[in-house]
Short mmCIF file of C-alpha atoms in Angstrom, two decimals:
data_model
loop_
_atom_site.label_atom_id
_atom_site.label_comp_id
_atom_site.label_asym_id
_atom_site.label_seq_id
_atom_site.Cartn_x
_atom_site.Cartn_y
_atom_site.Cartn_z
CA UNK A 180 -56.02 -35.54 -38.39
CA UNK A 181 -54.40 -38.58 -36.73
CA UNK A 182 -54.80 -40.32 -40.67
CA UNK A 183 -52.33 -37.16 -41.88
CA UNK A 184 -50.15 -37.61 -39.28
CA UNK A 185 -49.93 -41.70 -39.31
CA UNK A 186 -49.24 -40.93 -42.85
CA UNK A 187 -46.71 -38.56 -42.55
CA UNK A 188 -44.82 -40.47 -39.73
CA UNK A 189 -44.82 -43.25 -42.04
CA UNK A 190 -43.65 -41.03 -44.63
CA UNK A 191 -40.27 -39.98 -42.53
CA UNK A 192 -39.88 -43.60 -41.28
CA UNK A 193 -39.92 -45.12 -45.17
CA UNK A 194 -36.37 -42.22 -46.06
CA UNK A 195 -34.83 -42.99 -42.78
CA UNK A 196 -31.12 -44.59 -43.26
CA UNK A 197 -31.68 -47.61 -41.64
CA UNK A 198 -34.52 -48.59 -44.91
CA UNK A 199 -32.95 -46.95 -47.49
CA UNK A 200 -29.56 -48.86 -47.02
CA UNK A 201 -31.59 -52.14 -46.19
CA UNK A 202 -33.30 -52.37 -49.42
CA UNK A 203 -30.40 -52.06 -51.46
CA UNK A 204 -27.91 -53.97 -49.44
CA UNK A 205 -26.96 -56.86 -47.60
CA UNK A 206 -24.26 -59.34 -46.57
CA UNK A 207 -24.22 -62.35 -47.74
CA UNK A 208 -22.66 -66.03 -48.00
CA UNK A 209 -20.03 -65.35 -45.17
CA UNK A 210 -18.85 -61.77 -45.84
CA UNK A 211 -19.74 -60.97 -49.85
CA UNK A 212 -21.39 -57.34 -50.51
CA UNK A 213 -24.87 -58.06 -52.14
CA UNK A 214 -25.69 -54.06 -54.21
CA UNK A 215 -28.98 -55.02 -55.37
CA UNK A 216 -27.80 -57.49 -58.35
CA UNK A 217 -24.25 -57.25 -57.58
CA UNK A 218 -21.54 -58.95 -55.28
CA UNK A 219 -18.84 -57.57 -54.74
CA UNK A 220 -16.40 -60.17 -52.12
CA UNK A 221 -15.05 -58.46 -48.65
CA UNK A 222 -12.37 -60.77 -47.21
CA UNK A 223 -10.21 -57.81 -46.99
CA UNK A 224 -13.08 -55.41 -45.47
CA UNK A 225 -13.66 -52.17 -47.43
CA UNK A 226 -13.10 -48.38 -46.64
CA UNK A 227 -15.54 -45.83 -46.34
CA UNK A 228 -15.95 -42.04 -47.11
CA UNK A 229 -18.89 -40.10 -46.84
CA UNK A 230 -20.23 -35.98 -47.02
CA UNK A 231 -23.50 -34.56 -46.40
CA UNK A 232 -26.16 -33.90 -43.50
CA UNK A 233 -27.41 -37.50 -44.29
CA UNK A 234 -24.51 -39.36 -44.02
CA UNK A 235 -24.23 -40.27 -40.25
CA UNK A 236 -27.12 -42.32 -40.08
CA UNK A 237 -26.24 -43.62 -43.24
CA UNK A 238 -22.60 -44.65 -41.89
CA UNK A 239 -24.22 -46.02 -38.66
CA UNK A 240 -26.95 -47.96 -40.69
CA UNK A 241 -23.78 -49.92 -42.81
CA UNK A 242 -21.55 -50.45 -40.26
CA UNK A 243 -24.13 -52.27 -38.77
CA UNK A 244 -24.54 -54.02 -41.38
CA UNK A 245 -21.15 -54.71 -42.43
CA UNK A 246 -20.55 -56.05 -38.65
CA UNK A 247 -16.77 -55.15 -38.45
CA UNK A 248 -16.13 -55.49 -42.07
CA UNK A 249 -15.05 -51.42 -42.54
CA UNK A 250 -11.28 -50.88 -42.06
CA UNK A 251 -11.55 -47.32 -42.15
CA UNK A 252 -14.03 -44.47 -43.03
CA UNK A 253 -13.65 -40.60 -43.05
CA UNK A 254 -17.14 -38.71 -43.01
CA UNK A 255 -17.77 -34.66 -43.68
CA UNK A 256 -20.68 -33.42 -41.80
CA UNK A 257 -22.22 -30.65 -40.65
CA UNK A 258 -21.45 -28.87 -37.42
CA UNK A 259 -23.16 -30.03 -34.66
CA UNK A 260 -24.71 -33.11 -35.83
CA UNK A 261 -23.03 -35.43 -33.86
CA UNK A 262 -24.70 -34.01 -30.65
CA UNK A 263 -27.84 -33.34 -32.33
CA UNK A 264 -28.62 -37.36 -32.79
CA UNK A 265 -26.87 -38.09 -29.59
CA UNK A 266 -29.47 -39.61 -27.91
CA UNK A 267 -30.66 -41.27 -31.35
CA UNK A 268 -29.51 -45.06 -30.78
CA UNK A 269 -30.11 -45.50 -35.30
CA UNK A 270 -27.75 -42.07 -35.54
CA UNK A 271 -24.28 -43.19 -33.34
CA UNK A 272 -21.40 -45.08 -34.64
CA UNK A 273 -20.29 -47.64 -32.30
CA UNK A 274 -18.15 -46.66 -29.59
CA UNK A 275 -15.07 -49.15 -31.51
CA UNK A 276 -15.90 -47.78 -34.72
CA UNK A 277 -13.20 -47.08 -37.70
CA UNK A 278 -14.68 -43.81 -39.16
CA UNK A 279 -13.78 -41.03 -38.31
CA UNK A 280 -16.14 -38.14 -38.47
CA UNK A 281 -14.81 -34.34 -39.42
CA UNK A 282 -17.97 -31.92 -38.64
CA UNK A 283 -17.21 -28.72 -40.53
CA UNK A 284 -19.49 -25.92 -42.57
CA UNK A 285 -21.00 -23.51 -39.84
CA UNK A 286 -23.47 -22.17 -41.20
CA UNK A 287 -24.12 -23.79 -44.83
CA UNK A 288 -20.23 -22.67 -45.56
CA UNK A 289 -17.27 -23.70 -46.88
CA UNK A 290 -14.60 -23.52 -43.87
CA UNK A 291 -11.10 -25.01 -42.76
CA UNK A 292 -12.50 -28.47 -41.20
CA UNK A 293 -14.35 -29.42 -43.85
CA UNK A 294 -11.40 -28.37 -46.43
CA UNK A 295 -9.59 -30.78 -44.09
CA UNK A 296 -11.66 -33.41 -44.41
CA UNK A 297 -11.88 -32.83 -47.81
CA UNK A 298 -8.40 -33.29 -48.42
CA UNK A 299 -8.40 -36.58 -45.67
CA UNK A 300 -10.81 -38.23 -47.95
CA UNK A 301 -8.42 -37.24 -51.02
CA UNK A 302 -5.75 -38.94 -49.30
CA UNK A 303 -7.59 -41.72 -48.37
CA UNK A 304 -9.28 -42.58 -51.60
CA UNK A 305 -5.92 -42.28 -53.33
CA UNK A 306 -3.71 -44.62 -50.65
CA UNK A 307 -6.48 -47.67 -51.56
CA UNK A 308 -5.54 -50.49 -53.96
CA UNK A 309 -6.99 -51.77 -57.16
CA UNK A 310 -8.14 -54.65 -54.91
CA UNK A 311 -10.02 -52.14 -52.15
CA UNK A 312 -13.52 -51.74 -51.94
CA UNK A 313 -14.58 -48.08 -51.53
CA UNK A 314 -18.26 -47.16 -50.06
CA UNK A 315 -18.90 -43.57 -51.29
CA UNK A 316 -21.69 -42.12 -49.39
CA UNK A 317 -23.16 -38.67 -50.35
CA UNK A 318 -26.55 -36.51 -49.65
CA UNK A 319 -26.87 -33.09 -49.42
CA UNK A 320 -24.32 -30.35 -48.51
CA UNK A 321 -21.53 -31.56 -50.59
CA UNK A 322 -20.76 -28.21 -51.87
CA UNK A 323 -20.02 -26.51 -48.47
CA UNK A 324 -18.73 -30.23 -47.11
CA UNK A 325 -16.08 -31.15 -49.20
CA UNK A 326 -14.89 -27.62 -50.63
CA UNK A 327 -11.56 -28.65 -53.18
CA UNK A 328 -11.02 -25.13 -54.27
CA UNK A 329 -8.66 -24.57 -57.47
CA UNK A 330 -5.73 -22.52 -56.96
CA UNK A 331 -5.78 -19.38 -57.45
CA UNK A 332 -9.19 -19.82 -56.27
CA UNK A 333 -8.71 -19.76 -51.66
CA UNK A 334 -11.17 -21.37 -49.54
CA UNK A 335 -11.55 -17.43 -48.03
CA UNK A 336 -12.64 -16.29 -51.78
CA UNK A 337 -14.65 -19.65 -52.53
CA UNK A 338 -17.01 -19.05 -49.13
CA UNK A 339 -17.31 -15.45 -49.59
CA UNK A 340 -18.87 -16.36 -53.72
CA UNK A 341 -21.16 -19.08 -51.84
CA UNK A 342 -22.34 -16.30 -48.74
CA UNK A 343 -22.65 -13.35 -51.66
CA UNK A 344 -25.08 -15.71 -53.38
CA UNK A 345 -27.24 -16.76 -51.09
CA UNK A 346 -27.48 -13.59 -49.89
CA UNK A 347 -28.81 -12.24 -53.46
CA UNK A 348 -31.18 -15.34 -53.46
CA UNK A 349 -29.53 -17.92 -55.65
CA UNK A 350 -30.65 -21.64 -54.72
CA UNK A 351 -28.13 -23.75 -53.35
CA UNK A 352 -26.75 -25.80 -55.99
#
């Protein structure tokens, strides 16, 4: 039993931010972006936006790695997550950190905070330069985390749809 749980542990440990984000990147020769094969230069820092119940530790992980490097960052997360890691040293930005985090989505659902963070990312992603660097981070929960509904479509109409469906069973998609 101690073999299935070793394993298991080890299991959880391997998908954790902190590895995930280390073996694809890494800062090299005095401030350049290494993405596996690819550098990408960051005199001028870089900007970072983020949605999904993975994201936090995933924005903690790089702006320790970046060390200072992120000018600004706007993440969408669920509600309650912030407190839920709060005593998880790997899952805390740093108390001078430049991203902002919108928690939104009670319950699994499209609401007003994470419309408005929604629309804050918009904003942000469309203020940056040809010359910006942009660090997209996304896991699961983007549908009810950064809701864009069409008009005539509401944000009342588009969370009702989602609620009606998983009532009746659909998977979340």
């Amino acid at each position: 039993m101690d073999s299935v749980k070793s394993l298991f542990m080890q299991s959880v440990d391997a998908v954790l931010p902190k590895h995930c984000l280390q073996n694809v990147l890494s800062v090299v020769d005095a401030g350049e972006l290494r993405i596996q094969d690819r550098t990408i230069p960051l005199e001028n820092g870089c900007f970072v936006v983020g949605f999904g119940k993975a994201v936090l530790g995933m924005a903690c992980e790089l702006e320790r790695l970046l060390a200072g490097r992120i000018r600004a960052g706007i993440l969408s997360i669920p509600v309650g997550q912030t407190e839920m890691f709060r005593s998880c040293p790997d899952m805390r930005l740093s108390h001078d950190t430049k991203i902002r985090v919108i928690e939104g989505a009670r319950d699994n659902l499209p609401d007003e905070l994470s419309l408005r963070a929604a629309r804050e990312i918009r904003e942000m992603v469309a203020s940056l330069g040809d010359d910006d660097v942009l660090i997209v981070l996304i896991s699961g929960g983007g549908r009810a985390l950064l809701p864009a509904p069409t008009p005539p479509i509401t944000l009342a109409e588009k969370a009702e749809l989602v609620r009606n469906m998983s009532r009746a069973g659909a998977d979340i998609w």
